[in-house]
Amino acid sequence: MSKGLAQIMKQAQMMQQKMARLQEEAAQKTAEATAGGGAVSAVVNGKNQIVTLTIKKEAVDPEDVEMLQDLVVAAVNEALAKVQADVAEQMGKITGGSNIPGIL
């Protein structure tokens, strides 16, 4: 094996270790978003899981369930976008901005 190929393989192994660490850290990251002036609040983690969902009593109107559904969707989607942006930023630091499909 040439010296250059060995160096490339070593760098790839180091990047793989950093990526594994990032995946573990992503699970610990959280982001929060609200909708409806704080009527609905969602916290998600870096694994795209909802950690908490809070709905204020005054947001629950049996005559307008659709509005509550929209608020929940908006809060969750915004929180997911925040945490994904944070994870992507950390990923960019490891990959030097290269987009490597299937990493996270």
PDB file of C-alpha atoms in Angstrom:
ATOM      1  CA  MET A   1       0.000   0.000   0.000  1.00  0.00           C
ATOM      2  CA  SER A   2       1.360   3.378  -0.960  1.00  0.00           C
ATOM      3  CA  LYS A   3       2.069   5.994   1.653  1.00  0.00           C
ATOM      4  CA  GLY A   4      -0.543   8.337   0.123  1.00  0.00           C
ATOM      5  CA  LEU A   5      -3.272   5.687   0.187  1.00  0.00           C
ATOM      6  CA  ALA A   6      -2.468   4.818   3.795  1.00  0.00           C
ATOM      7  CA  GLN A   7      -2.797   8.512   4.716  1.00  0.00           C
ATOM      8  CA  ILE A   8      -6.162   8.762   2.929  1.00  0.00           C
ATOM      9  CA  MET A   9      -7.420   5.663   4.738  1.00  0.00           C
ATOM     10  CA  LYS A  10      -6.263   7.070   8.087  1.00  0.00           C
ATOM     11  CA  GLN A  11      -8.062  10.363   7.395  1.00  0.00           C
ATOM     12  CA  ALA A  12     -11.232   8.482   6.390  1.00  0.00           C
ATOM     13  CA  GLN A  13     -11.110   6.470   9.616  1.00  0.00           C
ATOM     14  CA  MET A  14     -10.698   9.646  11.691  1.00  0.00           C
ATOM     15  CA  MET A  15     -13.657  11.260   9.882  1.00  0.00           C
ATOM     16  CA  GLN A  16     -15.735   8.144  10.505  1.00  0.00           C
ATOM     17  CA  GLN A  17     -14.959   8.347  14.238  1.00  0.00           C
ATOM     18  CA  LYS A  18     -15.903  12.051  14.300  1.00  0.00           C
ATOM     19  CA  MET A  19     -19.144  11.280  12.463  1.00  0.00           C
ATOM     20  CA  ALA A  20     -20.050   8.555  14.967  1.00  0.00           C
ATOM     21  CA  ARG A  21     -19.438  11.003  17.803  1.00  0.00           C
ATOM     22  CA  LEU A  22     -21.588  13.623  16.046  1.00  0.00           C
ATOM     23  CA  GLN A  23     -24.449  11.132  15.688  1.00  0.00           C
ATOM     24  CA  GLU A  24     -24.295  10.440  19.432  1.00  0.00           C
ATOM     25  CA  GLU A  25     -24.211  14.170  20.199  1.00  0.00           C
ATOM     26  CA  ALA A  26     -27.127  14.846  17.809  1.00  0.00           C
ATOM     27  CA  ALA A  27     -29.382  12.690  19.957  1.00  0.00           C
ATOM     28  CA  GLN A  28     -28.613  14.995  22.894  1.00  0.00           C
ATOM     29  CA  LYS A  29     -29.286  18.267  21.032  1.00  0.00           C
ATOM     30  CA  THR A  30     -32.717  19.801  21.412  1.00  0.00           C
ATOM     31  CA  ALA A  31     -34.574  22.697  19.876  1.00  0.00           C
ATOM     32  CA  GLU A  32     -37.802  24.375  20.925  1.00  0.00           C
ATOM     33  CA  ALA A  33     -40.378  26.276  18.914  1.00  0.00           C
ATOM     34  CA  THR A  34     -43.768  27.749  19.662  1.00  0.00           C
ATOM     35  CA  ALA A  35     -46.849  28.600  17.634  1.00  0.00           C
ATOM     36  CA  GLY A  36     -49.965  30.629  18.264  1.00  0.00           C
ATOM     37  CA  GLY A  37     -48.203  33.127  20.492  1.00  0.00           C
ATOM     38  CA  GLY A  38     -46.955  30.360  22.761  1.00  0.00           C
ATOM     39  CA  ALA A  39     -50.206  28.391  22.821  1.00  0.00           C
ATOM     40  CA  VAL A  40     -48.312  25.331  21.565  1.00  0.00           C
ATOM     41  CA  SER A  41     -44.683  24.541  22.355  1.00  0.00           C
ATOM     42  CA  ALA A  42     -42.647  21.648  20.969  1.00  0.00           C
ATOM     43  CA  VAL A  43     -39.188  20.406  21.917  1.00  0.00           C
ATOM     44  CA  VAL A  44     -37.467  17.934  19.587  1.00  0.00           C
ATOM     45  CA  ASN A  45     -34.087  16.228  19.616  1.00  0.00           C
ATOM     46  CA  GLY A  46     -31.445  15.671  16.960  1.00  0.00           C
ATOM     47  CA  LYS A  47     -32.896  12.272  16.159  1.00  0.00           C
ATOM     48  CA  ASN A  48     -36.082  14.018  14.972  1.00  0.00           C
ATOM     49  CA  GLN A  49     -38.104  12.815  17.929  1.00  0.00           C
ATOM     50  CA  ILE A  50     -40.570  14.950  19.868  1.00  0.00           C
ATOM     51  CA  VAL A  51     -39.289  15.252  23.438  1.00  0.00           C
ATOM     52  CA  THR A  52     -42.139  17.374  24.813  1.00  0.00           C
ATOM     53  CA  LEU A  53     -45.302  18.913  23.459  1.00  0.00           C
ATOM     54  CA  THR A  54     -47.132  21.510  25.535  1.00  0.00           C
ATOM     55  CA  ILE A  55     -50.596  22.813  24.696  1.00  0.00           C
ATOM     56  CA  LYS A  56     -52.091  25.591  26.783  1.00  0.00           C
ATOM     57  CA  LYS A  57     -55.651  25.007  27.915  1.00  0.00           C
ATOM     58  CA  GLU A  58     -56.932  28.095  26.137  1.00  0.00           C
ATOM     59  CA  ALA A  59     -55.696  26.704  22.785  1.00  0.00           C
ATOM     60  CA  VAL A  60     -58.152  23.813  23.026  1.00  0.00           C
ATOM     61  CA  ASP A  61     -61.377  24.810  21.300  1.00  0.00           C
ATOM     62  CA  PRO A  62     -63.657  21.857  20.446  1.00  0.00           C
ATOM     63  CA  GLU A  63     -65.231  24.031  17.758  1.00  0.00           C
ATOM     64  CA  ASP A  64     -61.852  24.645  16.038  1.00  0.00           C
ATOM     65  CA  VAL A  65     -59.789  21.457  16.249  1.00  0.00           C
ATOM     66  CA  GLU A  66     -58.176  22.238  12.895  1.00  0.00           C
ATOM     67  CA  MET A  67     -56.532  25.363  14.317  1.00  0.00           C
ATOM     68  CA  LEU A  68     -54.973  23.372  17.158  1.00  0.00           C
ATOM     69  CA  GLN A  69     -53.727  20.752  14.710  1.00  0.00           C
ATOM     70  CA  ASP A  70     -52.142  23.489  12.579  1.00  0.00           C
ATOM     71  CA  LEU A  71     -50.438  25.004  15.630  1.00  0.00           C
ATOM     72  CA  VAL A  72     -48.997  21.634  16.670  1.00  0.00           C
ATOM     73  CA  VAL A  73     -47.699  20.946  13.167  1.00  0.00           C
ATOM     74  CA  ALA A  74     -46.189  24.441  12.909  1.00  0.00           C
ATOM     75  CA  ALA A  75     -44.413  24.212  16.274  1.00  0.00           C
ATOM     76  CA  VAL A  76     -43.046  20.717  15.630  1.00  0.00           C
ATOM     77  CA  ASN A  77     -41.870  21.546  12.105  1.00  0.00           C
ATOM     78  CA  GLU A  78     -40.124  24.715  13.237  1.00  0.00           C
ATOM     79  CA  ALA A  79     -38.370  22.895  16.081  1.00  0.00           C
ATOM     80  CA  LEU A  80     -37.271  20.120  13.685  1.00  0.00           C
ATOM     81  CA  ALA A  81     -35.895  22.686  11.240  1.00  0.00           C
ATOM     82  CA  LYS A  82     -33.906  24.334  14.053  1.00  0.00           C
ATOM     83  CA  VAL A  83     -32.332  21.131  15.334  1.00  0.00           C
ATOM     84  CA  GLN A  84     -31.575  19.887  11.805  1.00  0.00           C
ATOM     85  CA  ALA A  85     -29.841  23.183  10.978  1.00  0.00           C
ATOM     86  CA  ASP A  86     -27.729  22.850  14.120  1.00  0.00           C
ATOM     87  CA  VAL A  87     -26.754  19.263  13.303  1.00  0.00           C
ATOM     88  CA  ALA A  88     -25.998  20.222   9.670  1.00  0.00           C
ATOM     89  CA  GLU A  89     -23.740  23.031  10.884  1.00  0.00           C
ATOM     90  CA  GLN A  90     -21.810  20.616  13.092  1.00  0.00           C
ATOM     91  CA  MET A  91     -21.620  18.142  10.204  1.00  0.00           C
ATOM     92  CA  GLY A  92     -20.199  20.848   7.947  1.00  0.00           C
ATOM     93  CA  LYS A  93     -17.383  21.431  10.421  1.00  0.00           C
ATOM     94  CA  ILE A  94     -16.407  17.762  10.186  1.00  0.00           C
ATOM     95  CA  THR A  95     -16.815  17.290   6.439  1.00  0.00           C
ATOM     96  CA  GLY A  96     -15.463  20.678   5.450  1.00  0.00           C
ATOM     97  CA  GLY A  97     -18.799  21.535   3.854  1.00  0.00           C
ATOM     98  CA  SER A  98     -18.951  18.428   1.683  1.00  0.00           C
ATOM     99  CA  ASN A  99     -22.402  16.876   1.533  1.00  0.00           C
ATOM    100  CA  ILE A 100     -22.048  13.151   2.210  1.00  0.00           C
ATOM    101  CA  PRO A 101     -25.397  11.411   1.598  1.00  0.00           C
ATOM    102  CA  GLY A 102     -26.706   9.009   4.201  1.00  0.00           C
ATOM    103  CA  ILE A 103     -24.520  10.182   7.090  1.00  0.00           C
ATOM    104  CA  LEU A 104     -27.346  11.272   9.410  1.00  0.00           C
TER     105      LEU A 104
END
